[in-house]
DNA sequence: TTCCAGTGAATGAACGTTCACTCCCAGTCT
DNA sequence: AGACTGGGAGTGAACGTTCATTCACTGGAA
């Protein structure tokens, strides 16, 4: 059922490269702070050519959301085929709390702020979060042997909570540095409570 | 080289009025998105006069942090003299989750993003969060009959967690609308767990 | 008179976006 | 072979706009 590596157009590959190279600039200067000239320079090309790939700034953020979502979907695919998906999920979540994900936090703070301001970006960001919630629900459905629809409504709060916590921690790390062990302990405790709670909520017993 | 102007009461009152009137504009357009012209118009004055009160945009945000902090300190003062401070604290926290605090969430998303970008704003934002953590610790110290220093280190993680949760919820509300009951239930459960945990952690056993 | 709150046109820099342009190369025709 | 051609990749000056900031100025109160 898995299709062959999809025939990604050349322009799409190029777009991905560009997104990767402007990521940092976008995070550092913000949506309004980063000029198209800045971004084009970061991408190593002229402004005119840059516009051939992204017709506007909002389009860049939308594409960036798609890019990140694809990456996350890949992560979830790996989680799902792991020995113990729930343990694997926990590991992945905790990975996001390290100091090296500061750049992601910075970018997400920018995207979050821009999402409230510009409806198109808001839609993209919300869709991304919904997708992640869905991916979490899928894993929970498997481990509890429930239908996806059942898991989706039963664990909606938990899924949203997890997403919110990861985002909040990333953002916090970006502007305060690595979280104190005391805070990390609190967050991990909440996450573990949620995960073990769900793990013990199997449909058959 | 004094970063803060000397306390002139009249000018200070005027600054407060101005801050209150530009709050919404700042939230809606963002740090870079709101022009000085926009802000001056929102404050009902000319650009030239506006510069007499705030020499730069960063100064506005710094002042806004001070303004909000003063307000919050007032809230905590009321909490502290309440019958049951912990219950009062809980009420105040839950109040922040209503739909009407969307504007605050929007503003905080902007300030958070700007805080990562501009060191001066970052310092102001961090100082504000530290102050709130301190205020929380003070209340916890009273209810557990511990010294402030003791409570500060013992409940550091819990205090930071509470601040992070409130900020995360406000931000989320600003771009997704009011939280689903399922998410709200999760968050309230965590908050209640923290508060009752501390309430039962009295120094005398 | 001096002081202070307030004005808004002016300035030059920087912005997002457009566009006429060059370069390169695979095909195609002679 | 050589000449011609269409089009994608890439360029950067130019456009009109908006920006942050300044400053010569006004009106009223002390």
Coordinates of C-alpha atoms (C1' of nucleotides) in Angstrom, one line a residue:
Chain A
X1 CA 0.0 0.0 0.0
X2 CA 2.9 2.3 0.4
X3 CA 3.4 4.2 -2.8
X4 CA 6.8 4.6 -4.3
X5 CA 8.7 7.7 -3.5
X6 CA 6.4 10.4 -4.8
X7 CA 7.6 12.2 -7.8
X8 CA 8.4 15.5 -6.1
X9 CA 8.8 18.3 -8.7
X10 CA 12.1 19.9 -8.8
X11 CA 10.7 23.2 -7.7
X12 CA 9.3 21.6 -4.6
X13 CA 12.7 20.2 -3.7
X14 CA 14.1 23.7 -4.2
X15 CA 11.4 25.2 -2.0
X16 CA 12.3 22.8 0.8
X17 CA 16.0 23.9 0.5
X18 CA 15.0 27.5 0.6
X19 CA 12.7 27.0 3.6
X20 CA 15.5 25.3 5.5
X21 CA 17.9 28.1 4.8
X22 CA 15.6 31.0 5.7
X23 CA 14.3 29.3 8.9
X24 CA 16.8 30.9 11.2
X25 CA 16.4 34.4 9.7
X26 CA 12.7 34.2 10.0
X27 CA 13.0 33.1 13.6
X28 CA 15.5 35.8 14.5
X29 CA 13.8 38.7 12.9
X30 CA 10.1 37.8 13.0
X31 CA 7.4 38.0 10.5
X32 CA 7.4 41.7 10.0
X33 CA 11.0 42.1 11.0
X34 CA 12.5 39.9 8.3
X35 CA 12.4 41.7 5.0
X36 CA 12.1 39.9 1.7
X37 CA 15.6 41.2 1.0
X38 CA 16.8 39.5 4.2
X39 CA 15.1 36.3 3.3
X40 CA 16.4 36.3 -0.3
X41 CA 19.9 36.9 0.9
X42 CA 19.6 34.1 3.5
X43 CA 18.4 31.8 0.7
X44 CA 21.4 32.9 -1.4
X45 CA 19.5 34.4 -4.2
X46 CA 18.1 37.7 -5.5
X47 CA 14.8 39.1 -4.5
X48 CA 13.3 38.7 -7.9
X49 CA 14.2 35.0 -8.0
X50 CA 12.9 34.5 -4.5
X51 CA 9.5 35.7 -5.5
X52 CA 9.4 32.9 -8.1
X53 CA 9.2 30.4 -5.2
X54 CA 7.1 32.3 -2.7
X55 CA 4.6 34.9 -3.9
X56 CA 4.3 36.6 -0.5
X57 CA 5.5 36.4 3.1
X58 CA 2.4 34.7 4.3
X59 CA 3.0 32.0 1.7
X60 CA 6.4 31.4 3.3
X61 CA 4.9 30.8 6.7
X62 CA 2.2 28.5 5.2
X63 CA 4.8 26.5 3.4
X64 CA 6.9 26.4 6.6
X65 CA 4.0 24.9 8.4
X66 CA 3.6 22.3 5.8
X67 CA 7.3 21.5 5.9
X68 CA 7.3 21.1 9.7
X69 CA 4.1 19.1 9.6
X70 CA 5.6 16.6 7.1
X71 CA 8.6 16.2 9.4
X72 CA 6.4 15.6 12.4
X73 CA 4.3 13.1 10.4
X74 CA 7.5 11.3 9.7
X75 CA 8.3 11.2 13.4
X76 CA 4.9 9.8 14.2
X77 CA 5.3 7.1 11.5
X78 CA 8.4 6.0 13.3
X79 CA 6.7 6.1 16.7
X80 CA 3.9 3.9 15.4
X81 CA 6.2 1.1 14.2
X82 CA 8.3 1.2 17.3
X83 CA 8.3 -1.7 19.8
X84 CA 6.5 0.3 22.5
X85 CA 4.9 3.3 20.8
X86 CA 3.9 5.0 24.0
X87 CA 7.4 4.9 25.4
X88 CA 8.8 6.0 22.1
X89 CA 6.3 8.9 22.1
X90 CA 7.4 9.9 25.5
X91 CA 11.0 9.9 24.4
X92 CA 10.3 12.1 21.4
X93 CA 8.4 14.6 23.5
X94 CA 11.1 14.9 26.0
X95 CA 13.6 15.4 23.3
X96 CA 11.8 18.6 22.4
X97 CA 12.7 20.0 25.9
X98 CA 16.4 20.1 25.4
X99 CA 18.3 23.3 24.8
X100 CA 18.9 22.5 21.2
X101 CA 15.3 23.0 20.3
X102 CA 15.6 26.7 21.2
X103 CA 15.5 27.7 17.6
X104 CA 12.2 25.9 17.1
X105 CA 10.8 27.7 20.0
X106 CA 11.8 31.0 18.6
X107 CA 10.2 30.2 15.3
X108 CA 7.1 29.0 16.9
X109 CA 6.7 32.0 19.0
X110 CA 6.9 34.1 15.8
X111 CA 4.4 31.9 14.0
X112 CA 2.0 31.9 16.9
X113 CA 2.1 35.7 17.1
X114 CA 1.7 36.0 13.3
X115 CA -1.1 33.4 13.4
X116 CA -3.2 35.6 15.6
X117 CA -2.7 38.6 13.3
X118 CA -3.0 37.1 9.8
X119 CA -5.9 34.8 9.2
X120 CA -4.2 32.8 6.5
X121 CA -1.3 32.0 8.8
X122 CA -3.7 31.3 11.6
X123 CA -5.5 28.7 9.5
X124 CA -2.2 27.0 8.6
X125 CA -1.1 27.0 12.2
X126 CA -4.4 25.6 13.5
X127 CA -4.5 23.0 10.8
X128 CA -1.0 21.9 11.9
X129 CA -2.0 21.6 15.5
X130 CA -5.1 19.7 14.6
X131 CA -3.0 17.3 12.6
X132 CA -0.7 16.7 15.5
X133 CA -3.7 16.1 17.8
X134 CA -5.0 13.6 15.2
X135 CA -1.6 11.8 15.1
X136 CA -1.6 11.5 18.8
X137 CA -5.1 10.2 18.9
X138 CA -4.1 7.6 16.3
X139 CA -1.4 6.3 18.6
X140 CA -3.7 6.3 21.6
X141 CA -6.3 4.5 19.6
X142 CA -3.8 1.7 18.8
X143 CA -2.6 1.3 22.3
X144 CA -6.0 1.2 23.8
X145 CA -7.5 -0.8 21.0
X146 CA -10.2 1.7 20.3
X147 CA -11.5 3.0 17.1
X148 CA -9.9 6.3 15.9
X149 CA -13.1 8.2 16.3
X150 CA -13.6 6.9 19.9
X151 CA -10.0 7.8 20.8
X152 CA -10.3 11.2 19.2
X153 CA -13.2 12.3 21.4
X154 CA -12.1 10.4 24.5
X155 CA -8.6 11.8 24.5
X156 CA -9.2 15.1 22.9
X157 CA -8.3 17.0 26.1
X158 CA -5.1 15.0 26.7
X159 CA -3.9 15.4 23.1
X160 CA -4.5 19.2 23.1
X161 CA -2.8 19.4 26.5
X162 CA 0.3 17.6 25.2
X163 CA 0.6 19.8 22.2
X164 CA 0.1 22.9 24.3
X165 CA 2.7 21.8 26.8
X166 CA 5.3 21.1 24.2
X167 CA 4.7 24.4 22.5
X168 CA 4.8 26.3 25.8
X169 CA 8.0 24.6 26.8
X170 CA 9.7 25.3 23.5
X171 CA 8.7 29.0 23.6
X172 CA 9.8 29.3 27.2
X173 CA 13.2 27.7 26.4
X174 CA 13.6 30.2 23.6
X175 CA 13.4 33.2 25.9
X176 CA 14.6 31.9 29.3
X177 CA 17.1 29.3 28.3
X178 CA 16.8 25.7 29.3
X179 CA 14.1 25.1 31.8
X180 CA 15.0 24.6 35.4
X181 CA 15.0 21.0 36.6
X182 CA 12.1 21.9 38.9
X183 CA 9.9 23.0 36.1
X184 CA 11.0 20.1 33.9
X185 CA 10.1 17.7 36.6
X186 CA 6.6 19.2 36.8
X187 CA 6.0 19.0 33.1
X188 CA 7.3 15.5 32.8
X189 CA 5.1 14.4 35.7
X190 CA 2.1 15.8 33.9
X191 CA 3.0 14.1 30.6
X192 CA 3.7 10.8 32.3
X193 CA 0.4 11.0 34.2
X194 CA -1.4 11.5 30.9
X195 CA 0.4 8.8 29.1
X196 CA 0.1 6.1 31.7
X197 CA -3.5 7.1 32.3
X198 CA -4.3 6.4 28.7
X199 CA -2.1 3.3 28.6
X200 CA -4.3 1.8 31.4
X201 CA -7.5 2.8 29.6
X202 CA -7.6 -0.1 27.2
X203 CA -11.0 -0.8 25.7
X204 CA -11.0 -4.4 27.0
X205 CA -10.2 -3.7 30.5
Chain B
X1 CA 22.3 56.6 31.8
X2 CA 19.2 55.9 34.0
X3 CA 17.1 53.6 31.9
X4 CA 13.9 54.6 33.6
X5 CA 12.7 58.2 33.8
X6 CA 12.5 59.9 37.2
X7 CA 9.0 59.5 38.7
X8 CA 7.0 62.5 37.6
X9 CA 3.5 61.7 38.9
X10 CA 1.6 63.7 36.2
X11 CA 3.5 62.3 33.3
X12 CA 3.3 58.9 34.8
X13 CA -0.5 59.0 34.9
X14 CA -0.5 60.2 31.4
X15 CA 1.7 57.3 30.3
X16 CA -0.7 54.9 31.9
X17 CA -3.6 56.4 30.0
X18 CA -1.6 56.2 26.8
X19 CA -0.6 52.6 27.5
X20 CA -4.2 51.6 28.1
X21 CA -5.3 53.2 24.8
X22 CA -2.6 51.7 22.6
X23 CA -2.9 48.2 24.1
X24 CA -5.3 46.9 21.5
X25 CA -3.5 48.4 18.6
X26 CA -0.2 46.8 19.7
X27 CA -1.9 43.5 20.2
X28 CA -3.6 43.5 16.8
X29 CA -0.6 44.7 14.7
X30 CA 2.3 43.3 16.6
X31 CA 5.7 44.9 17.6
X32 CA 6.9 45.5 14.0
X33 CA 3.5 45.7 12.5
X34 CA 2.3 48.6 14.6
X35 CA 3.8 51.9 13.3
X36 CA 4.5 54.8 15.6
X37 CA 1.8 56.6 13.5
X38 CA -0.7 53.9 14.3
X39 CA 0.1 54.1 18.0
X40 CA 0.0 57.9 18.2
X41 CA -3.4 57.8 16.5
X42 CA -4.6 55.2 18.9
X43 CA -3.4 57.4 21.8
X44 CA -5.3 60.3 20.2
X45 CA -2.2 62.5 19.7
X46 CA 0.3 63.5 17.2
X47 CA 3.5 61.5 16.5
X48 CA 5.7 64.3 17.7
X49 CA 3.9 64.4 21.1
X50 CA 3.9 60.6 21.4
X51 CA 7.7 60.6 21.2
X52 CA 7.7 62.8 24.3
X53 CA 6.3 59.9 26.3
X54 CA 8.0 56.9 24.7
X55 CA 11.3 57.4 23.0
X56 CA 11.2 54.1 21.2
X57 CA 9.0 51.1 20.6
X58 CA 10.9 48.9 22.9
X59 CA 10.3 51.5 25.7
X60 CA 6.6 51.1 25.1
X61 CA 6.8 47.3 25.6
X62 CA 8.9 47.7 28.7
X63 CA 6.5 50.2 30.1
X64 CA 3.6 47.9 29.3
X65 CA 5.3 45.1 31.2
X66 CA 5.6 47.4 34.2
X67 CA 2.0 48.4 33.9
X68 CA 0.7 44.9 33.7
X69 CA 3.0 43.8 36.5
X70 CA 1.6 46.6 38.8
X71 CA -1.9 45.4 38.0
X72 CA -1.0 41.8 38.8
X73 CA 0.7 42.9 42.0
X74 CA -2.6 44.5 42.9
X75 CA -4.5 41.3 42.2
X76 CA -2.1 39.3 44.4
X77 CA -2.5 41.8 47.2
X78 CA -6.2 41.2 47.1
X79 CA -5.6 37.4 47.1
X80 CA -3.4 37.7 50.1
X81 CA -5.9 39.4 52.2
X82 CA -8.8 37.1 51.2
X83 CA -10.4 34.6 53.5
X84 CA -8.9 31.6 51.8
X85 CA -6.0 32.8 49.7
X86 CA -5.5 29.5 47.9
X87 CA -9.2 29.3 46.8
X88 CA -9.0 33.0 45.8
X89 CA -5.9 32.3 43.8
X90 CA -7.6 29.4 42.0
X91 CA -10.5 31.6 41.1
X92 CA -8.3 34.3 39.7
X93 CA -6.4 31.8 37.6
X94 CA -9.5 30.3 36.1
X95 CA -10.8 33.8 35.3
X96 CA -7.9 34.1 32.9
X97 CA -9.2 31.2 30.9
X98 CA -12.4 32.9 29.8
X99 CA -12.9 34.1 26.3
X100 CA -12.7 37.7 27.4
X101 CA -9.0 37.5 28.0
X102 CA -8.4 36.8 24.4
X103 CA -6.9 40.3 23.9
X104 CA -4.4 39.6 26.7
X105 CA -3.4 36.4 25.0
X106 CA -2.8 38.2 21.7
X107 CA -0.7 40.9 23.4
X108 CA 1.3 38.3 25.3
X109 CA 2.0 36.3 22.1
X110 CA 3.4 39.5 20.6
X111 CA 5.4 40.3 23.7
X112 CA 6.7 36.8 23.9
X113 CA 7.9 36.8 20.3
X114 CA 9.4 40.3 20.7
X115 CA 11.1 39.2 23.9
X116 CA 13.1 36.6 22.1
X117 CA 14.2 39.0 19.4
X118 CA 15.0 42.1 21.4
X119 CA 17.1 41.7 24.5
X120 CA 15.7 44.7 26.3
X121 CA 12.2 43.4 25.9
X122 CA 13.3 39.9 26.9
X123 CA 14.7 41.3 30.1
X124 CA 11.5 43.1 30.9
X125 CA 9.4 40.1 30.2
X126 CA 11.6 37.8 32.2
X127 CA 11.6 40.2 35.1
X128 CA 7.8 40.2 35.0
X129 CA 7.6 36.4 35.1
X130 CA 10.0 36.2 37.9
X131 CA 8.0 38.7 39.9
X132 CA 4.9 36.7 39.4
X133 CA 6.7 33.5 40.4
X134 CA 7.8 35.4 43.5
X135 CA 4.3 36.5 44.3
X136 CA 3.0 33.0 44.0
X137 CA 5.8 31.8 46.3
X138 CA 4.8 34.4 48.8
X139 CA 1.2 33.0 48.9
X140 CA 2.5 29.5 49.2
X141 CA 4.8 30.5 52.0
X142 CA 1.9 31.9 54.0
X143 CA -0.4 28.9 53.5
X144 CA 2.3 26.4 54.4
X145 CA 3.8 28.5 57.1
X146 CA 7.2 28.4 55.6
X147 CA 9.8 31.1 55.1
X148 CA 9.7 32.9 51.8
X149 CA 13.1 31.5 50.9
X150 CA 12.0 28.0 51.7
X151 CA 8.8 28.2 49.7
X152 CA 10.7 29.8 46.8
X153 CA 13.0 26.9 46.3
X154 CA 10.5 24.2 47.3
X155 CA 7.8 25.3 45.0
X156 CA 9.9 26.8 42.2
X157 CA 8.7 24.2 39.7
X158 CA 5.1 24.5 40.6
X159 CA 5.2 28.3 40.4
X160 CA 6.8 28.3 37.0
X161 CA 4.4 25.6 35.8
X162 CA 1.4 27.8 36.8
X163 CA 2.7 30.8 35.1
X164 CA 3.5 28.8 31.9
X165 CA 0.1 27.2 31.9
X166 CA -1.7 30.5 32.2
X167 CA 0.4 32.0 29.5
X168 CA -0.1 29.0 27.2
X169 CA -3.8 29.0 27.7
X170 CA -4.1 32.7 27.0
X171 CA -2.1 32.4 23.9
X172 CA -4.1 29.4 22.7
X173 CA -7.4 31.2 23.4
X174 CA -6.2 34.1 21.3
X175 CA -5.7 32.0 18.2
X176 CA -8.1 29.1 18.5
X177 CA -10.9 30.7 20.4
X178 CA -12.1 29.5 23.8
X179 CA -10.6 26.2 24.8
X180 CA -12.6 23.1 24.5
X181 CA -14.1 21.8 27.7
X182 CA -11.9 18.7 27.4
X183 CA -8.7 20.8 27.4
X184 CA -10.0 23.1 30.1
X185 CA -10.7 20.1 32.3
X186 CA -7.1 18.9 31.8
X187 CA -5.6 22.2 32.7
X188 CA -7.8 22.8 35.7
X189 CA -7.0 19.3 37.0
X190 CA -3.3 20.0 36.8
X191 CA -3.7 23.4 38.6
X192 CA -5.9 21.9 41.3
X193 CA -3.4 19.1 41.8
X194 CA -0.6 21.6 42.3
X195 CA -2.6 23.8 44.6
X196 CA -4.0 21.1 46.8
X197 CA -0.6 19.4 46.9
X198 CA 1.0 22.6 48.2
X199 CA -2.0 23.2 50.6
X200 CA -1.3 19.8 52.2
X201 CA 2.5 20.5 52.4
X202 CA 2.3 22.6 55.5
X203 CA 5.6 22.9 57.4
X204 CA 4.2 21.5 60.6
X205 CA 3.1 18.3 58.9
Chain C
dT1 C1' 8.4 86.4 29.8
dT2 C1' 9.3 81.3 30.2
dC3 C1' 7.6 76.8 30.2
dC4 C1' 5.2 72.8 28.7
dA5 C1' 1.8 69.9 26.1
dG6 C1' 0.9 69.4 21.7
dT7 C1' 1.2 69.7 16.4
dG8 C1' 2.1 67.7 11.7
dA9 C1' 4.9 68.5 7.6
dA10 C1' 9.4 67.0 6.3
dT11 C1' 13.3 63.7 5.8
dG12 C1' 15.8 59.9 4.3
dA13 C1' 16.0 55.0 4.9
dA14 C1' 13.9 50.7 4.2
dC15 C1' 10.1 48.2 2.8
dG16 C1' 7.3 44.7 -0.6
dT17 C1' 6.8 44.0 -5.1
dT18 C1' 7.5 44.3 -10.1
dC19 C1' 9.9 43.9 -14.3
dA20 C1' 13.1 44.2 -18.1
dC21 C1' 16.9 41.8 -18.5
dT22 C1' 20.9 38.1 -18.9
dC23 C1' 22.5 33.5 -18.9
dC24 C1' 22.3 28.8 -19.9
dC25 C1' 21.0 24.6 -22.1
dA26 C1' 18.1 21.0 -24.4
dG27 C1' 15.8 20.6 -28.7
dT28 C1' 15.1 21.3 -33.4
dC29 C1' 15.8 22.8 -38.0
dT30 C1' 19.0 23.4 -41.9
Chain D
dA1 C1' 28.1 20.2 -38.2
dG2 C1' 26.3 24.9 -37.0
dA3 C1' 22.4 28.2 -36.3
dC4 C1' 18.3 29.1 -34.2
dT5 C1' 14.7 28.9 -30.4
dG6 C1' 11.9 28.5 -26.2
dG7 C1' 11.9 28.7 -21.6
dG8 C1' 13.4 28.2 -16.9
dA9 C1' 16.7 30.1 -13.4
dG10 C1' 18.5 34.0 -11.8
dT11 C1' 19.5 39.2 -11.5
dG12 C1' 19.1 43.8 -9.4
dA13 C1' 17.5 48.5 -10.4
dA14 C1' 13.3 50.9 -10.0
dC15 C1' 8.6 51.9 -8.2
dG16 C1' 5.5 53.8 -5.0
dT17 C1' 4.6 53.3 -0.2
dT18 C1' 5.3 53.4 4.5
dC19 C1' 8.4 53.7 8.2
dA20 C1' 10.8 56.0 12.5
dT21 C1' 12.4 60.0 13.8
dT22 C1' 13.1 65.2 13.9
dC23 C1' 11.9 69.9 14.4
dA24 C1' 10.1 74.5 13.8
dC25 C1' 6.1 75.7 15.4
dT26 C1' 1.4 77.1 18.3
dG27 C1' -1.6 78.1 22.2
dG28 C1' -2.3 78.6 26.9
dA29 C1' -1.0 78.8 31.7
dA30 C1' 2.1 80.6 35.3

